[in-house]
Tab-separated table of C-alpha atoms in Angstrom:
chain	number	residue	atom	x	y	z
A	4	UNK	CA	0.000	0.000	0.000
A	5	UNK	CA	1.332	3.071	-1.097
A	6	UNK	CA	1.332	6.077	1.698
A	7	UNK	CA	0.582	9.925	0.533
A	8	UNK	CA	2.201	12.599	2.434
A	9	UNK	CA	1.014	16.333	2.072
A	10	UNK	CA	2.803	19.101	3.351
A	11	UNK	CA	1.057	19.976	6.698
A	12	UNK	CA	2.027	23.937	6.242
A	13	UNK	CA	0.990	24.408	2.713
A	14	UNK	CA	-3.030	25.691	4.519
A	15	UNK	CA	-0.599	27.944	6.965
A	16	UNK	CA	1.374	29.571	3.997
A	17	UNK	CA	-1.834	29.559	1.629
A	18	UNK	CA	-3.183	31.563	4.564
A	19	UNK	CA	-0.493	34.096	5.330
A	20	UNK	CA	0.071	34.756	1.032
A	21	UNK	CA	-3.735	35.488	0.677
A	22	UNK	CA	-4.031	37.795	3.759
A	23	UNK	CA	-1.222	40.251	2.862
A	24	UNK	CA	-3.276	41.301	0.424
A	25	UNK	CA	-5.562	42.811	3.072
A	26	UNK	CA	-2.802	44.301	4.792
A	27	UNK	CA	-1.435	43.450	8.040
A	28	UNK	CA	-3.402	45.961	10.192
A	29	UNK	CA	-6.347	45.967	8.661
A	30	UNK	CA	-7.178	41.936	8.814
A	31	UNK	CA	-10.568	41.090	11.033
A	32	UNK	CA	-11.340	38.111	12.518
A	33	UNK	CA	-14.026	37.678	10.069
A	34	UNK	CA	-11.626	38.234	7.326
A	35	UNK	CA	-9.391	35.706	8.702
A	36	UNK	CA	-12.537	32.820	9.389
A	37	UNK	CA	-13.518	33.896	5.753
A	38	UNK	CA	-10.175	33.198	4.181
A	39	UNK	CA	-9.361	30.263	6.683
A	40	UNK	CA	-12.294	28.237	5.297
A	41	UNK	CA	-11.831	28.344	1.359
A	42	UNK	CA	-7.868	27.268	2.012
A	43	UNK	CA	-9.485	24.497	4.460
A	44	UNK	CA	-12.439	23.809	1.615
A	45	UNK	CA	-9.712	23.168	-1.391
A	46	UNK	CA	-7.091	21.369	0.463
A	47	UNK	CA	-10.116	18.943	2.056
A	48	UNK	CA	-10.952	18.840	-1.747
A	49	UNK	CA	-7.297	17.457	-2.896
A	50	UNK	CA	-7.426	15.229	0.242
A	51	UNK	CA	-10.975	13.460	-0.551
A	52	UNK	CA	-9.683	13.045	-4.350
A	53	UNK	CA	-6.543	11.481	-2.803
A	54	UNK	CA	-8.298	9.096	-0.499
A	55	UNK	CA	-10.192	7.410	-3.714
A	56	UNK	CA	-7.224	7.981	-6.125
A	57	UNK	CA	-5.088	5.814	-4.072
A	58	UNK	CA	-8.236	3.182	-3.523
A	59	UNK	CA	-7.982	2.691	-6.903
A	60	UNK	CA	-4.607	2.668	-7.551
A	61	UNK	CA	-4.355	-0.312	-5.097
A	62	UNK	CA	-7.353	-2.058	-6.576
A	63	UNK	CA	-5.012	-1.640	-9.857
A	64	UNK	CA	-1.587	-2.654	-8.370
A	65	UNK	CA	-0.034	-5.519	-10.600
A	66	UNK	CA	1.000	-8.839	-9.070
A	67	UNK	CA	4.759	-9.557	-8.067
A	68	UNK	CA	4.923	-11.703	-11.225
A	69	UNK	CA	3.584	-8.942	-13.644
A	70	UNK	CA	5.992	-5.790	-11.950
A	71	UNK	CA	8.704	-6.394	-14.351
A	72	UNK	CA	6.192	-6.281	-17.214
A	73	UNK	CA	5.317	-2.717	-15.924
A	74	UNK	CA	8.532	-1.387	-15.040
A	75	UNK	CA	10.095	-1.854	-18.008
A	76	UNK	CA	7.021	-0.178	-19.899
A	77	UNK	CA	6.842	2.369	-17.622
A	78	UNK	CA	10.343	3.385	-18.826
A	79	UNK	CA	9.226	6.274	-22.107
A	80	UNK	CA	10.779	9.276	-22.351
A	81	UNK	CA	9.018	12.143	-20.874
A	82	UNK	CA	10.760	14.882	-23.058
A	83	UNK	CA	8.880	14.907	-25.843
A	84	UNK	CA	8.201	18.778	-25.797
A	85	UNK	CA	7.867	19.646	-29.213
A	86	UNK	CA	10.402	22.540	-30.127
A	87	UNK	CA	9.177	26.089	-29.599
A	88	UNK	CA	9.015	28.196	-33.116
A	89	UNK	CA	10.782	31.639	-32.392
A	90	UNK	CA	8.250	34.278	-32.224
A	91	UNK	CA	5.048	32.108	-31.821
A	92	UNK	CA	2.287	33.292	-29.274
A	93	UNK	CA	0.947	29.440	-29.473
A	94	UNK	CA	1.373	27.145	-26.809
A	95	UNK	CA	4.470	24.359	-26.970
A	96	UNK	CA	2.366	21.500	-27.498
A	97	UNK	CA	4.007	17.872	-26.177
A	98	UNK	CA	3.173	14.584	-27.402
A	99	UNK	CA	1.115	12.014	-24.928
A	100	UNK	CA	3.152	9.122	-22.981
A	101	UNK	CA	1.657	5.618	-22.893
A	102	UNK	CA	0.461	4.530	-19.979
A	103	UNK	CA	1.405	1.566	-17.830
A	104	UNK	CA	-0.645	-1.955	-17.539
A	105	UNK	CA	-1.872	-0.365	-13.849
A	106	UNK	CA	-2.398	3.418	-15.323
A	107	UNK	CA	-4.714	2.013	-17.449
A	108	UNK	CA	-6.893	-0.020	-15.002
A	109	UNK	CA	-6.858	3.352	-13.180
A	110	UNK	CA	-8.051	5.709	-16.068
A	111	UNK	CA	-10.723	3.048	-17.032
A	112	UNK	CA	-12.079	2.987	-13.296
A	113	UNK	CA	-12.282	6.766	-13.165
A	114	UNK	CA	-14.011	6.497	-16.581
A	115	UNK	CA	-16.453	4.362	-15.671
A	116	UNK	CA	-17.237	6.569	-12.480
A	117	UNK	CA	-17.993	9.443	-14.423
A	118	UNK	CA	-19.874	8.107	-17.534
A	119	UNK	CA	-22.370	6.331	-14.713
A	120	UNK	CA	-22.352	10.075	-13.162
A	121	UNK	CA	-23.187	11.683	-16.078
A	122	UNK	CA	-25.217	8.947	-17.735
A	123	UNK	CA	-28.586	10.800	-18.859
A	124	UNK	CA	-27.504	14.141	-18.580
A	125	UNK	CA	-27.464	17.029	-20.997
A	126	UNK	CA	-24.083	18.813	-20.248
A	127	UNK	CA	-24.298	22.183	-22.424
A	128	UNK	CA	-22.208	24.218	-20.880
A	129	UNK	CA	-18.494	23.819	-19.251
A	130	UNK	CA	-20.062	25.270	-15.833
A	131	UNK	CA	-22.234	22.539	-15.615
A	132	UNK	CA	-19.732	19.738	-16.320
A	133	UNK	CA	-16.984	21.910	-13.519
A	134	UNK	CA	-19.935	22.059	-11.330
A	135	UNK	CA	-20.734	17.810	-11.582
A	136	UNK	CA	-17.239	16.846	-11.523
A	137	UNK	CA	-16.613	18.684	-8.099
A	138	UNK	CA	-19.258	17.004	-6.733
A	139	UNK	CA	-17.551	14.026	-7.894
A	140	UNK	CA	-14.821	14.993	-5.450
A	141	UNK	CA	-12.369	16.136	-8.623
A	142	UNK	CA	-10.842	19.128	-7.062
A	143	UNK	CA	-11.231	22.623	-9.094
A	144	UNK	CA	-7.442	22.958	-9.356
A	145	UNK	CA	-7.467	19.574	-11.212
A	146	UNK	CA	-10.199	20.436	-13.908
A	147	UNK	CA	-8.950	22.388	-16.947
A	148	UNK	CA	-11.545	24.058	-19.778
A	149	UNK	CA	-9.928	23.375	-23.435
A	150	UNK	CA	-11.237	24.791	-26.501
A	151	UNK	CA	-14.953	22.888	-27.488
A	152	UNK	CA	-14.791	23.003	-31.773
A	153	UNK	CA	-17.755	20.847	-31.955
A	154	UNK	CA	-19.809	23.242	-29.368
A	155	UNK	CA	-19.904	20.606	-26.915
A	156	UNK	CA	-17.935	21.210	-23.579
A	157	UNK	CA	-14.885	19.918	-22.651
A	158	UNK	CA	-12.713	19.552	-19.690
A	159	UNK	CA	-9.779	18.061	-18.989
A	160	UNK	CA	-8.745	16.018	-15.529
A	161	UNK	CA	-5.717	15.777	-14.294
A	162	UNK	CA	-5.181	12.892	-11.958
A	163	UNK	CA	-1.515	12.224	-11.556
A	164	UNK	CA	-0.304	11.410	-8.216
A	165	UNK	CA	3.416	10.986	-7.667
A	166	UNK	CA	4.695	10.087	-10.769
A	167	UNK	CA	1.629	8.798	-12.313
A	168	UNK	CA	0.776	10.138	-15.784
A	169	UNK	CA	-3.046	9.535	-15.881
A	170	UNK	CA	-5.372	12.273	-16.989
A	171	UNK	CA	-8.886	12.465	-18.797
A	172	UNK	CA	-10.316	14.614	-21.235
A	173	UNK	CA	-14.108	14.662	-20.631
A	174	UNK	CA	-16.673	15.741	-23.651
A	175	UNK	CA	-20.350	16.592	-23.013
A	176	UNK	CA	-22.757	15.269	-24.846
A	177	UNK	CA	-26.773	14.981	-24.567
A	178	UNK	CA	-26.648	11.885	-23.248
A	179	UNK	CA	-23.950	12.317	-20.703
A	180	UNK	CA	-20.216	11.836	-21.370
A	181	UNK	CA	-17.491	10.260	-23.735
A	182	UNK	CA	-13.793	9.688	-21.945
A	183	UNK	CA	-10.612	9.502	-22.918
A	184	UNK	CA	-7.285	8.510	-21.194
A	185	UNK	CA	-3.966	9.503	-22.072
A	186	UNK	CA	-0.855	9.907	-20.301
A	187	UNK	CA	0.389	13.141	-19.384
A	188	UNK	CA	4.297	13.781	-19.417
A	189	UNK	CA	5.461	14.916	-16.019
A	190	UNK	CA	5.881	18.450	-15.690
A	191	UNK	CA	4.018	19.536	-18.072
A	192	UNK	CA	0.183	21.027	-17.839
A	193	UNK	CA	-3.014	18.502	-19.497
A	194	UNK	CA	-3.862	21.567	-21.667
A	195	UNK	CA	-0.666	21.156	-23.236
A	196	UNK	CA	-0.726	17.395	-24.479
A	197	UNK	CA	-1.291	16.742	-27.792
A	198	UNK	CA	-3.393	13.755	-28.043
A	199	UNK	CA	-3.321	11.440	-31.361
A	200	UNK	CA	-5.974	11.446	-33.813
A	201	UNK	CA	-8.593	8.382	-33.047
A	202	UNK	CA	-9.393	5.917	-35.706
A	203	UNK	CA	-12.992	5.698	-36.474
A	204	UNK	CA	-14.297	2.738	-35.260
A	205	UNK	CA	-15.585	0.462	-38.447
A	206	UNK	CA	-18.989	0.485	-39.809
A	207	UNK	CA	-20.920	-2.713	-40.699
């Protein structure tokens, strides 16, 4: 079982940034209750999404017999950043990594959760998709809008822990949801993954 340790000052320092913009001698004590809670509210938000991240990670973990399998193809080369051309405003895009046997299991899990979530719902707009997927217990700070060409909304989810490279990009539709895993390249932010082309699957 793996163990998760979170810095126990990050709330403290969160606290003391977010207050010097109020000034040191002007701060209330309602100020301070006010500002103490939303810190409190996001990092109990990482912390839930940690708890069932790591209950599925475990309900993934490979047998002794299969870990050399999933070493060796855990070994890909995270640098794939494609190189910056001079004067561009675009984003450096970077290709997607390929995700281990037990990466995977864990992106199809949290796939399944939210198509059954979203299963008979019409998600039109972004806010309503943000607005489900917190109540999912997918922290704010992990959801990411991305540009919607076919009008639908879409978001993307990062769920790496440690050096996991599992994330989701999550389409509306007016039925509920379509998912898709890839694997995001440490470092480096979901928006910025450039995820291959899929195949269409073949007609009958």
């Amino acid at each position: 079982m793996r163990s998760i340790f979170l810095p126990k000052s990050l709330p403290a320092a969160a606290l003391v940034v977010v207050l010097s913009g109020f000034g040191a001698q002007n701060v209330t004590a309602d100020q301070i209750s006010t500002v103490s809670v939303a810190v409190a509210s996001d990092d109990d938000a990482e912390m839930r999404f940690l708890e069932f991240a790591d209950l599925i990670s475990q309900s993934c973990a490979p047998d002794v017999s299969s870990s050399t399998d999933d070493v060796a193809s855990a070994s890909t080369d995270d640098t794939t950043a494609a190189e910056p051309t001079p004067d561009s405003t675009m984003p450096v895009l970077v290709d997607e990594v390929p995700l281990t046997t037990e990466e995977e299991c864990a992106a199809e899990r949290h796939a399944w959760r939210l198509s059954r979530a979203f299963s008979g719902t019409d998600t039109a707009t972004y806010e309503e998709m943000q607005k489900k997927l917190t109540s999912l217990n997918y922290p704010a700070a992990r959801i990411y809008r991305v540009p919607d060409f076919s009008g639908e909304p879409v978001a993307r989810l990062d769920l790496r822990v440690g050096a996991d490279h599992v994330a989701l990009e999550v389409t509306g539709t007016h039925l509920g949801v379509m998912v898709r895993a890839f694997g995001a390249p440490e470092g480096v932010s979901v928006t910025e993954v450039r995820l291959e082309p899929q195949l269409d699957a073949p007609t009958s």
